[in-house]
Amino acid sequence: MKKKRYFSRGVMFVLCVIFAVAFLLPTVLTFTNSFMAESEIKANYGMIFSTTSGGYVSKTVNLKFIPDRVTLSQYITGLVKSPDYLLKFWNSVILVVPIVLAQVGIASVAAYSFTRWRGKIRSGIFFFYVILMLMPYQVTLVPNYLVSKWLGILNTRWSIILPGIFAPFSVFLLTKFMRRIPYVLIEAAKVDGAGEWQIFTKICLPQCRSALYSIAILVFIDYWNMVEQPLILLENAESQPLSVFLSSINAGEIGLAFAMATVYMIPTLLLFLHGEEYLVEGIANSGSVKG
């Protein structure tokens, strides 16, 4: 039995290593290739974008992880010589940070209301939230476009921020989390004379710390990589985030794309490393409260 158990663990370990390598391979490739010269990148990958008359790639692509000569020319071009890319990066920050902060704040209050308020009306509203959460962005883009045009905020950052602030995903997830908080804690606080605001800030929010971190990270990653919304709602290219630029790279900017993609990954990686413990706890425990 022990040999069988060790064999199973060994197989699982090997599978995990294979999946981890396969998952990290594009990220590592992007990072290392961002230090390659443009000529070396074209020699290795240029034929991906050069097709024959029949529409087929004429040469085999060479996946290369170690540059022949390390250069920072791509970063210098993207961050110093061409400030447009740096401007697009800050456009992403200006769009995403308010969405994350406001969505977490509104979701906290809404989730507490759904948790404390009992009745058929609450169940109906919460079911409506679930239905909205199941709809992809592509379904709601046209209504968002029409509403933004009616409000006069089309082609402004508010056309992206306002729909993001009131997205139902955070409300749904945090409500499920808060419902796992033992009701005896709330009753004990009420006996001690605590009001609703004190129960919300002193009891519920501290218990939901891991869930709040998880939601913040997931929402940040979701909106940090958005493409459809700014393409439809922001016609002015100067206001669009860097994710739109990275999705429309042409064959002459591959080296710059590697560098800017590496820069674009830094905030997500830093946020994940900072809240990794809370993220894992929030997902693994599914809102359980430590005794």
PDB file of C-alpha atoms in Angstrom, residues 91-256:
ATOM      1  CA  ASN A  91      -4.315  54.678 -18.872  1.00  0.00           C
ATOM      2  CA  SER A  92      -4.666  51.078 -17.715  1.00  0.00           C
ATOM      3  CA  VAL A  93      -3.855  52.078 -14.134  1.00  0.00           C
ATOM      4  CA  ILE A  94      -6.326  54.974 -14.186  1.00  0.00           C
ATOM      5  CA  LEU A  95      -9.073  52.690 -15.486  1.00  0.00           C
ATOM      6  CA  VAL A  96      -8.474  49.582 -13.377  1.00  0.00           C
ATOM      7  CA  VAL A  97      -7.561  50.896  -9.917  1.00  0.00           C
ATOM      8  CA  PRO A  98     -10.838  52.844  -9.379  1.00  0.00           C
ATOM      9  CA  ILE A  99     -12.816  49.845 -10.628  1.00  0.00           C
ATOM     10  CA  VAL A 100     -11.127  47.484  -8.164  1.00  0.00           C
ATOM     11  CA  LEU A 101     -11.418  49.795  -5.144  1.00  0.00           C
ATOM     12  CA  ALA A 102     -14.998  50.853  -5.821  1.00  0.00           C
ATOM     13  CA  GLN A 103     -16.183  47.369  -6.769  1.00  0.00           C
ATOM     14  CA  VAL A 104     -14.774  45.861  -3.566  1.00  0.00           C
ATOM     15  CA  GLY A 105     -16.323  48.657  -1.470  1.00  0.00           C
ATOM     16  CA  ILE A 106     -19.764  48.418  -3.081  1.00  0.00           C
ATOM     17  CA  ALA A 107     -19.674  44.620  -3.033  1.00  0.00           C
ATOM     18  CA  SER A 108     -18.911  44.638   0.699  1.00  0.00           C
ATOM     19  CA  VAL A 109     -21.942  46.770   1.526  1.00  0.00           C
ATOM     20  CA  ALA A 110     -24.214  44.890  -0.893  1.00  0.00           C
ATOM     21  CA  ALA A 111     -23.069  41.477   0.341  1.00  0.00           C
ATOM     22  CA  TYR A 112     -23.690  42.495   3.949  1.00  0.00           C
ATOM     23  CA  SER A 113     -27.187  43.634   3.000  1.00  0.00           C
ATOM     24  CA  PHE A 114     -27.925  40.353   1.226  1.00  0.00           C
ATOM     25  CA  THR A 115     -26.608  38.458   4.246  1.00  0.00           C
ATOM     26  CA  ARG A 116     -28.573  40.361   6.891  1.00  0.00           C
ATOM     27  CA  TRP A 117     -31.779  41.037   4.946  1.00  0.00           C
ATOM     28  CA  ARG A 118     -34.137  38.066   4.752  1.00  0.00           C
ATOM     29  CA  GLY A 119     -37.115  37.758   2.444  1.00  0.00           C
ATOM     30  CA  LYS A 120     -38.369  36.808  -1.004  1.00  0.00           C
ATOM     31  CA  ILE A 121     -37.423  40.168  -2.461  1.00  0.00           C
ATOM     32  CA  ARG A 122     -33.820  39.632  -1.429  1.00  0.00           C
ATOM     33  CA  SER A 123     -33.788  36.181  -3.012  1.00  0.00           C
ATOM     34  CA  GLY A 124     -35.209  37.581  -6.240  1.00  0.00           C
ATOM     35  CA  ILE A 125     -32.650  40.385  -6.417  1.00  0.00           C
ATOM     36  CA  PHE A 126     -29.816  37.999  -5.629  1.00  0.00           C
ATOM     37  CA  PHE A 127     -31.005  35.605  -8.353  1.00  0.00           C
ATOM     38  CA  PHE A 128     -30.997  38.545 -10.770  1.00  0.00           C
ATOM     39  CA  TYR A 129     -27.388  39.208  -9.780  1.00  0.00           C
ATOM     40  CA  VAL A 130     -26.481  35.604 -10.554  1.00  0.00           C
ATOM     41  CA  ILE A 131     -28.086  35.845 -14.002  1.00  0.00           C
ATOM     42  CA  LEU A 132     -26.119  39.031 -14.743  1.00  0.00           C
ATOM     43  CA  MET A 133     -22.907  37.369 -13.595  1.00  0.00           C
ATOM     44  CA  LEU A 134     -23.420  34.526 -16.088  1.00  0.00           C
ATOM     45  CA  MET A 135     -23.581  36.936 -19.022  1.00  0.00           C
ATOM     46  CA  PRO A 136     -20.266  37.514 -20.833  1.00  0.00           C
ATOM     47  CA  TYR A 137     -18.994  40.976 -21.673  1.00  0.00           C
ATOM     48  CA  GLN A 138     -19.889  40.498 -25.322  1.00  0.00           C
ATOM     49  CA  VAL A 139     -23.590  40.271 -24.420  1.00  0.00           C
ATOM     50  CA  THR A 140     -23.630  43.458 -22.331  1.00  0.00           C
ATOM     51  CA  LEU A 141     -21.407  45.577 -24.582  1.00  0.00           C
ATOM     52  CA  VAL A 142     -24.266  46.840 -26.764  1.00  0.00           C
ATOM     53  CA  PRO A 143     -26.494  47.847 -23.785  1.00  0.00           C
ATOM     54  CA  ASN A 144     -23.486  49.508 -22.149  1.00  0.00           C
ATOM     55  CA  TYR A 145     -22.784  51.379 -25.368  1.00  0.00           C
ATOM     56  CA  LEU A 146     -26.374  52.606 -25.650  1.00  0.00           C
ATOM     57  CA  VAL A 147     -26.577  53.620 -21.985  1.00  0.00           C
ATOM     58  CA  SER A 148     -23.212  55.396 -22.136  1.00  0.00           C
ATOM     59  CA  LYS A 149     -24.315  57.295 -25.225  1.00  0.00           C
ATOM     60  CA  TRP A 150     -27.591  58.266 -23.529  1.00  0.00           C
ATOM     61  CA  LEU A 151     -25.718  59.478 -20.428  1.00  0.00           C
ATOM     62  CA  GLY A 152     -23.240  61.418 -22.544  1.00  0.00           C
ATOM     63  CA  ILE A 153     -20.189  59.566 -21.210  1.00  0.00           C
ATOM     64  CA  LEU A 154     -19.339  57.643 -24.373  1.00  0.00           C
ATOM     65  CA  ASN A 155     -15.647  57.901 -25.334  1.00  0.00           C
ATOM     66  CA  THR A 156     -14.775  58.857 -21.753  1.00  0.00           C
ATOM     67  CA  ARG A 157     -13.202  56.780 -18.980  1.00  0.00           C
ATOM     68  CA  TRP A 158     -16.531  56.753 -17.124  1.00  0.00           C
ATOM     69  CA  SER A 159     -18.008  54.483 -19.794  1.00  0.00           C
ATOM     70  CA  ILE A 160     -15.503  51.842 -18.636  1.00  0.00           C
ATOM     71  CA  ILE A 161     -15.364  52.620 -14.926  1.00  0.00           C
ATOM     72  CA  LEU A 162     -19.086  52.814 -14.107  1.00  0.00           C
ATOM     73  CA  PRO A 163     -20.085  49.385 -15.535  1.00  0.00           C
ATOM     74  CA  GLY A 164     -17.006  47.895 -13.875  1.00  0.00           C
ATOM     75  CA  ILE A 165     -17.841  49.356 -10.472  1.00  0.00           C
ATOM     76  CA  PHE A 166     -21.272  47.733 -10.366  1.00  0.00           C
ATOM     77  CA  ALA A 167     -20.272  44.340 -11.790  1.00  0.00           C
ATOM     78  CA  PRO A 168     -22.141  41.522  -9.972  1.00  0.00           C
ATOM     79  CA  PHE A 169     -19.250  39.064  -9.665  1.00  0.00           C
ATOM     80  CA  SER A 170     -17.848  40.526  -6.433  1.00  0.00           C
ATOM     81  CA  VAL A 171     -21.295  40.842  -4.850  1.00  0.00           C
ATOM     82  CA  PHE A 172     -22.119  37.213  -5.547  1.00  0.00           C
ATOM     83  CA  LEU A 173     -18.787  35.850  -4.297  1.00  0.00           C
ATOM     84  CA  LEU A 174     -18.655  37.988  -1.155  1.00  0.00           C
ATOM     85  CA  THR A 175     -22.276  37.213  -0.273  1.00  0.00           C
ATOM     86  CA  LYS A 176     -21.550  33.502  -0.357  1.00  0.00           C
ATOM     87  CA  PHE A 177     -18.517  34.158   1.820  1.00  0.00           C
ATOM     88  CA  MET A 178     -20.343  36.263   4.421  1.00  0.00           C
ATOM     89  CA  ARG A 179     -23.100  33.690   4.813  1.00  0.00           C
ATOM     90  CA  ARG A 180     -20.522  31.309   6.287  1.00  0.00           C
ATOM     91  CA  ILE A 181     -19.801  33.639   9.188  1.00  0.00           C
ATOM     92  CA  PRO A 182     -21.351  32.067  12.328  1.00  0.00           C
ATOM     93  CA  TYR A 183     -24.503  33.974  13.226  1.00  0.00           C
ATOM     94  CA  VAL A 184     -23.619  33.649  16.915  1.00  0.00           C
ATOM     95  CA  LEU A 185     -20.856  36.212  16.393  1.00  0.00           C
ATOM     96  CA  ILE A 186     -23.354  38.739  15.102  1.00  0.00           C
ATOM     97  CA  GLU A 187     -25.811  37.949  17.891  1.00  0.00           C
ATOM     98  CA  ALA A 188     -23.077  38.361  20.515  1.00  0.00           C
ATOM     99  CA  ALA A 189     -22.154  41.733  19.052  1.00  0.00           C
ATOM    100  CA  LYS A 190     -25.809  42.832  19.109  1.00  0.00           C
ATOM    101  CA  VAL A 191     -26.097  41.797  22.761  1.00  0.00           C
ATOM    102  CA  ASP A 192     -23.049  43.940  23.523  1.00  0.00           C
ATOM    103  CA  GLY A 193     -24.846  46.908  21.952  1.00  0.00           C
ATOM    104  CA  ALA A 194     -23.133  46.987  18.559  1.00  0.00           C
ATOM    105  CA  GLY A 195     -25.024  48.600  15.704  1.00  0.00           C
ATOM    106  CA  GLU A 196     -25.186  47.477  12.103  1.00  0.00           C
ATOM    107  CA  TRP A 197     -22.203  49.603  11.075  1.00  0.00           C
ATOM    108  CA  GLN A 198     -20.093  48.217  13.911  1.00  0.00           C
ATOM    109  CA  ILE A 199     -21.113  44.657  13.075  1.00  0.00           C
ATOM    110  CA  PHE A 200     -20.215  45.280   9.452  1.00  0.00           C
ATOM    111  CA  THR A 201     -16.820  46.873  10.126  1.00  0.00           C
ATOM    112  CA  LYS A 202     -15.764  44.986  13.279  1.00  0.00           C
ATOM    113  CA  ILE A 203     -17.185  41.509  12.647  1.00  0.00           C
ATOM    114  CA  CYS A 204     -17.876  40.857   8.966  1.00  0.00           C
ATOM    115  CA  LEU A 205     -15.071  42.653   7.170  1.00  0.00           C
ATOM    116  CA  PRO A 206     -12.232  41.214   9.319  1.00  0.00           C
ATOM    117  CA  GLN A 207     -13.653  37.727   8.770  1.00  0.00           C
ATOM    118  CA  CYS A 208     -13.750  38.351   5.017  1.00  0.00           C
ATOM    119  CA  ARG A 209     -10.181  39.596   4.657  1.00  0.00           C
ATOM    120  CA  SER A 210      -9.045  36.641   2.541  1.00  0.00           C
ATOM    121  CA  ALA A 211     -12.155  36.908   0.367  1.00  0.00           C
ATOM    122  CA  LEU A 212     -11.595  40.644  -0.176  1.00  0.00           C
ATOM    123  CA  TYR A 213      -8.001  40.023  -1.262  1.00  0.00           C
ATOM    124  CA  SER A 214      -9.123  37.222  -3.576  1.00  0.00           C
ATOM    125  CA  ILE A 215     -11.807  39.394  -5.159  1.00  0.00           C
ATOM    126  CA  ALA A 216      -9.431  42.348  -5.559  1.00  0.00           C
ATOM    127  CA  ILE A 217      -6.823  40.191  -7.304  1.00  0.00           C
ATOM    128  CA  LEU A 218      -9.340  38.474  -9.593  1.00  0.00           C
ATOM    129  CA  VAL A 219     -11.065  41.741 -10.521  1.00  0.00           C
ATOM    130  CA  PHE A 220      -7.723  43.446 -11.147  1.00  0.00           C
ATOM    131  CA  ILE A 221      -6.549  40.660 -13.474  1.00  0.00           C
ATOM    132  CA  ASP A 222      -9.894  40.624 -15.270  1.00  0.00           C
ATOM    133  CA  TYR A 223     -10.003  44.351 -16.028  1.00  0.00           C
ATOM    134  CA  TRP A 224      -6.243  44.718 -16.461  1.00  0.00           C
ATOM    135  CA  ASN A 225      -6.515  42.437 -19.499  1.00  0.00           C
ATOM    136  CA  MET A 226      -9.738  43.868 -20.938  1.00  0.00           C
ATOM    137  CA  VAL A 227      -9.812  44.526 -24.683  1.00  0.00           C
ATOM    138  CA  GLU A 228     -13.416  44.525 -25.920  1.00  0.00           C
ATOM    139  CA  GLN A 229     -14.725  47.287 -23.642  1.00  0.00           C
ATOM    140  CA  PRO A 230     -12.145  49.981 -24.501  1.00  0.00           C
ATOM    141  CA  LEU A 231     -12.270  49.073 -28.201  1.00  0.00           C
ATOM    142  CA  ILE A 232     -16.042  49.683 -28.302  1.00  0.00           C
ATOM    143  CA  LEU A 233     -16.491  52.415 -25.696  1.00  0.00           C
ATOM    144  CA  LEU A 234     -13.261  54.390 -26.200  1.00  0.00           C
ATOM    145  CA  GLU A 235     -12.815  55.449 -29.818  1.00  0.00           C
ATOM    146  CA  ASN A 236      -9.972  57.814 -28.933  1.00  0.00           C
ATOM    147  CA  ALA A 237      -6.759  55.743 -29.130  1.00  0.00           C
ATOM    148  CA  GLU A 238      -4.994  58.049 -26.656  1.00  0.00           C
ATOM    149  CA  SER A 239      -7.417  57.001 -23.891  1.00  0.00           C
ATOM    150  CA  GLN A 240      -7.181  53.273 -24.537  1.00  0.00           C
ATOM    151  CA  PRO A 241      -5.203  51.020 -22.178  1.00  0.00           C
ATOM    152  CA  LEU A 242      -2.035  49.143 -23.050  1.00  0.00           C
ATOM    153  CA  SER A 243      -3.941  45.866 -23.371  1.00  0.00           C
ATOM    154  CA  VAL A 244      -5.513  47.163 -26.596  1.00  0.00           C
ATOM    155  CA  PHE A 245      -2.082  47.950 -28.011  1.00  0.00           C
ATOM    156  CA  LEU A 246      -0.757  44.504 -27.102  1.00  0.00           C
ATOM    157  CA  SER A 247      -3.712  42.862 -28.836  1.00  0.00           C
ATOM    158  CA  SER A 248      -3.084  44.706 -32.106  1.00  0.00           C
ATOM    159  CA  ILE A 249       0.670  44.294 -32.551  1.00  0.00           C
ATOM    160  CA  ASN A 250       1.907  44.152 -36.127  1.00  0.00           C
ATOM    161  CA  ALA A 251       4.909  42.310 -37.555  1.00  0.00           C
ATOM    162  CA  GLY A 252       7.231  45.302 -37.233  1.00  0.00           C
ATOM    163  CA  GLU A 253       6.818  45.695 -33.452  1.00  0.00           C
ATOM    164  CA  ILE A 254       7.337  42.178 -32.120  1.00  0.00           C
ATOM    165  CA  GLY A 255      10.363  43.091 -30.031  1.00  0.00           C
ATOM    166  CA  LEU A 256       8.569  46.072 -28.566  1.00  0.00           C
TER     167      LEU A 256
END
